[in-house]
Amino acid sequence: MKQKTASSGSRGKDQTNQAGARRSPNVQASLLRVSDEKIKEMKDQVIRAQAYLNFAPPGSNSHLVKELKLRIKEVERAVGAATKDSDLSRRAFRRMNQMEATLDKASHVYPDCSAMATKLRAMTYNAEERVRLQKNQATYLVQLASRTTPKGLHCLSMQLTAEYFALQPEERHLPNQQDLHNPDLHHYAVFSDNVLACAVVVNSTVSFAKEPEKIVFHVVTDSLNLPAISMWFLLNPPGKATIQIQSIDNFNWLSTKYNATLKKENSHDPRYTSALNHLRFYLPDVFPALNKVLLFDHDVVVQSDLGRLWNIDMKGKVIGAVDTCKESEASFRRMDLFINFSDPLIAKKFDVKACTWAFGMNLFDLQEWRKRKLTAVYHKYLQLGYKRPLWKAGSLPLGWVTFYKHTMALDKRWHVLGLGYDSGVARRDIEQAAVIHYDGVMKPWLEIGIAKYKGYWTKFINYDHPFLQRCNLHV
């Protein structure tokens, strides 16, 4: 009776709020849920009937036990694969009424409400525990898959590395290296150990550029992947653009400033402890001759000319980024979800309601960065985080505190997030975006990637390339 009253009450509210349903997604969803009310009620009847059966003595074959078993079969058959009330036949509603009459009989035979409540709680607990275990297992398998290098990608790296070392030293040089430090050109950077990811970032950026001759790409990887990535771009030069491949292991200044403290990072996930992931906080040191750099994560795809970004007035700010502080969007992030505001220092220095923003595609004014000595600010908070729990592992919360009040919001269309975890990103938003980002664990080069988004990434790879064919890499 309580359940019916609640349902009735919610129906009344729904009718009152129908005028605002178009404006509120929550109200609209509530209205849609009414259409499967009878199906839910019938499923509840089955659960109650099963609970009553558990009260019967073992081996009991009484008339009530037989009737309950019969009603359970009838109702389950009547519901079948129906997902909304309109799918139910008239016979199904008769079965529902018959079940209610049988349940009424059972309530007189077993009138102990506390015993019924205890039994239902036990059944609920067991069901929730099974769901929890299944979710944990699924999460573990997804995380494992996200950290595992696919066999074809490993094969590609090995093949390219072997080819690279077969070259003479003078054949290993990329062209146009005289433009690497020209501050009048457009300098893009990506830090990655993934050959195909780098290829897509570079290919997509150059493909849409109106002035590709102004583009200089700086790829930083590790010494293990340097030969493979270098060989790829020797075989597949980026048209009129210039490209430089460097190894982070050759940055001698970095080992003294960074590696000793990085080892303390309390995470077993290489995405968080990777030096390449934290290299973004050393951009003025990586590019001492440059004034501006546009930094990509390696899981992005560029879909339009980015030339206009270089003319944006940053108004004295250090970093340009799209914000993630709109609650109605899947990309929404709150400061206190990642940062510990129970710590007095954090509570005093930062506003818990401050707007958050995303890494992935960020424009940096390196002159302002140097003026404000923000790498020293990063080091200060990094060290504090080792002494007490100030934030979750990863570079994003460190970015929020390092660039606090030094961030300029970019139009949302410059950078659309969520393609690596949210299957509900609107197609219109994706196709209007200048850059799309597969943030999350479901990367487009993995089997667990979201299938409907993979095409935006795969179209920038030539799968007929001999090395890809040799390693059985295909769409």
Coordinates of C-alpha atoms in Angstrom, one line a residue, residues 116-286:
M116 CA 9.3 -10.5 6.2
A117 CA 11.3 -7.3 6.5
T118 CA 14.4 -9.3 7.7
K119 CA 14.1 -11.8 4.8
L120 CA 13.7 -9.0 2.2
R121 CA 16.7 -7.2 3.7
A122 CA 18.8 -10.4 3.5
M123 CA 17.7 -10.9 -0.2
T124 CA 18.5 -7.3 -1.0
Y125 CA 21.9 -7.5 0.7
N126 CA 22.8 -10.7 -1.2
A127 CA 21.8 -9.2 -4.5
E128 CA 23.7 -5.9 -3.8
E129 CA 26.8 -7.9 -2.8
R130 CA 26.7 -9.9 -6.1
V131 CA 26.3 -6.6 -8.1
R132 CA 29.2 -5.1 -6.2
L133 CA 31.5 -8.0 -6.9
Q134 CA 30.5 -8.0 -10.6
K135 CA 31.2 -4.2 -10.8
N136 CA 34.6 -4.6 -9.1
Q137 CA 35.6 -7.4 -11.5
A138 CA 34.4 -5.4 -14.5
T139 CA 36.3 -2.3 -13.3
Y140 CA 39.5 -4.3 -12.7
L141 CA 39.3 -5.9 -16.2
V142 CA 38.7 -2.5 -17.9
Q143 CA 41.7 -0.9 -16.0
L144 CA 43.9 -3.9 -16.9
A145 CA 42.9 -3.6 -20.5
S146 CA 43.6 0.1 -20.5
R147 CA 47.2 -0.4 -19.2
T148 CA 48.1 -3.3 -21.6
T149 CA 49.8 -2.5 -24.9
P150 CA 47.9 -4.2 -27.7
K151 CA 49.9 -6.9 -29.5
G152 CA 49.7 -5.1 -32.9
L153 CA 51.0 -1.8 -31.4
H154 CA 53.9 -3.6 -29.7
C155 CA 54.7 -5.3 -33.0
L156 CA 54.6 -2.0 -34.8
S157 CA 57.1 -0.4 -32.4
M158 CA 59.5 -3.4 -32.7
Q159 CA 59.3 -3.3 -36.5
L160 CA 60.0 0.5 -36.7
T161 CA 62.8 0.2 -34.1
A162 CA 64.5 -2.5 -36.1
E163 CA 64.2 -0.4 -39.3
Y164 CA 65.5 2.7 -37.6
F165 CA 68.7 1.0 -36.4
A166 CA 69.2 -0.4 -39.9
L167 CA 69.7 3.2 -41.1
Q168 CA 73.0 5.0 -41.3
P169 CA 73.4 7.7 -38.6
E170 CA 73.1 10.5 -41.3
E171 CA 69.8 9.0 -42.5
R172 CA 68.1 9.4 -39.1
H173 CA 67.8 13.2 -39.3
L174 CA 64.4 14.8 -39.8
P175 CA 64.2 17.8 -42.3
N176 CA 63.7 21.5 -41.5
Q177 CA 65.2 21.4 -38.0
Q178 CA 66.4 25.0 -38.4
D179 CA 62.8 26.2 -37.6
L180 CA 62.5 24.5 -34.2
H181 CA 63.2 27.6 -32.1
N182 CA 61.5 30.2 -34.2
P183 CA 59.0 32.0 -31.9
D184 CA 57.1 33.4 -34.9
L185 CA 55.8 29.9 -35.8
H186 CA 53.0 27.9 -34.2
H187 CA 54.6 25.4 -31.8
Y188 CA 52.6 22.3 -30.8
A189 CA 53.8 19.7 -28.3
V190 CA 52.7 16.2 -27.5
F191 CA 54.4 13.9 -24.9
S192 CA 53.8 10.3 -25.6
D193 CA 55.2 6.7 -25.9
N194 CA 52.5 5.6 -28.4
V195 CA 53.5 5.7 -32.1
L196 CA 49.9 5.6 -33.6
A197 CA 48.6 8.2 -31.1
C198 CA 51.3 10.6 -32.0
A199 CA 50.7 9.9 -35.7
V200 CA 47.0 10.8 -35.3
V201 CA 47.6 14.0 -33.4
V202 CA 50.1 15.2 -36.0
N203 CA 48.2 14.1 -39.1
S204 CA 44.9 15.5 -37.9
T205 CA 46.5 18.9 -37.0
V206 CA 48.3 19.3 -40.3
S207 CA 45.3 18.0 -42.4
F208 CA 43.1 20.9 -41.3
A209 CA 45.8 23.6 -41.1
K210 CA 45.4 26.5 -43.5
E211 CA 49.1 27.4 -43.1
P212 CA 50.8 24.0 -42.4
E213 CA 54.2 25.6 -43.2
K214 CA 53.8 27.6 -39.9
I215 CA 53.4 24.4 -37.8
V216 CA 56.3 23.0 -35.7
F217 CA 55.5 19.8 -33.8
H218 CA 57.6 18.8 -30.8
V219 CA 57.1 15.2 -29.8
V220 CA 58.7 14.1 -26.5
T221 CA 58.9 10.4 -25.7
D222 CA 61.3 8.1 -23.8
S223 CA 64.5 6.5 -25.0
L224 CA 62.8 3.1 -25.5
N225 CA 60.2 4.6 -28.0
L226 CA 62.4 7.3 -29.6
P227 CA 63.6 5.0 -32.5
A228 CA 60.1 3.8 -33.4
I229 CA 58.5 7.3 -33.4
S230 CA 61.4 8.8 -35.3
M231 CA 61.2 6.1 -37.9
W232 CA 57.5 6.6 -38.3
F233 CA 57.9 10.2 -39.2
L234 CA 60.9 9.6 -41.4
L235 CA 58.7 7.3 -43.4
N236 CA 55.6 9.5 -43.1
P237 CA 56.7 13.2 -42.9
P238 CA 54.0 15.7 -42.0
G239 CA 53.8 17.6 -45.3
K240 CA 55.0 21.2 -45.1
A241 CA 55.1 21.1 -41.3
T242 CA 58.2 20.6 -39.2
I243 CA 58.6 17.9 -36.6
Q244 CA 61.1 17.3 -33.8
I245 CA 61.4 14.0 -31.8
Q246 CA 63.1 14.2 -28.5
S247 CA 63.7 11.7 -25.6
I248 CA 62.9 12.9 -22.0
D249 CA 65.9 10.8 -20.9
N250 CA 68.1 13.4 -22.6
F251 CA 66.8 16.2 -20.5
N252 CA 69.7 16.2 -18.0
W253 CA 68.2 19.2 -16.1
L254 CA 65.0 17.2 -15.4
S255 CA 66.7 14.5 -13.4
T256 CA 68.0 17.0 -10.8
K257 CA 64.7 18.9 -10.6
Y258 CA 62.1 16.1 -10.9
N259 CA 63.0 12.4 -10.9
A260 CA 63.9 12.2 -7.2
T261 CA 60.5 13.6 -6.1
L262 CA 58.5 11.8 -8.7
K263 CA 59.5 8.4 -7.3
K264 CA 57.5 9.3 -4.1
E265 CA 54.2 9.7 -6.0
N266 CA 51.8 7.3 -4.2
S267 CA 50.3 5.5 -7.2
H268 CA 50.9 2.3 -9.0
D269 CA 49.2 3.6 -12.2
P270 CA 51.9 4.6 -14.8
R271 CA 49.5 7.2 -16.2
Y272 CA 50.0 9.1 -12.9
T273 CA 53.7 8.4 -12.1
S274 CA 55.0 8.7 -15.7
A275 CA 57.5 11.5 -16.1
L276 CA 55.9 12.3 -19.5
N277 CA 52.6 13.0 -17.7
H278 CA 54.3 15.5 -15.3
L279 CA 56.6 17.1 -18.0
R280 CA 53.8 19.6 -18.7
F281 CA 54.8 21.5 -15.6
Y282 CA 58.3 22.1 -17.0
L283 CA 57.3 23.7 -20.4
P284 CA 59.5 26.8 -20.0
D285 CA 62.5 24.6 -19.4
V286 CA 61.6 22.2 -22.3

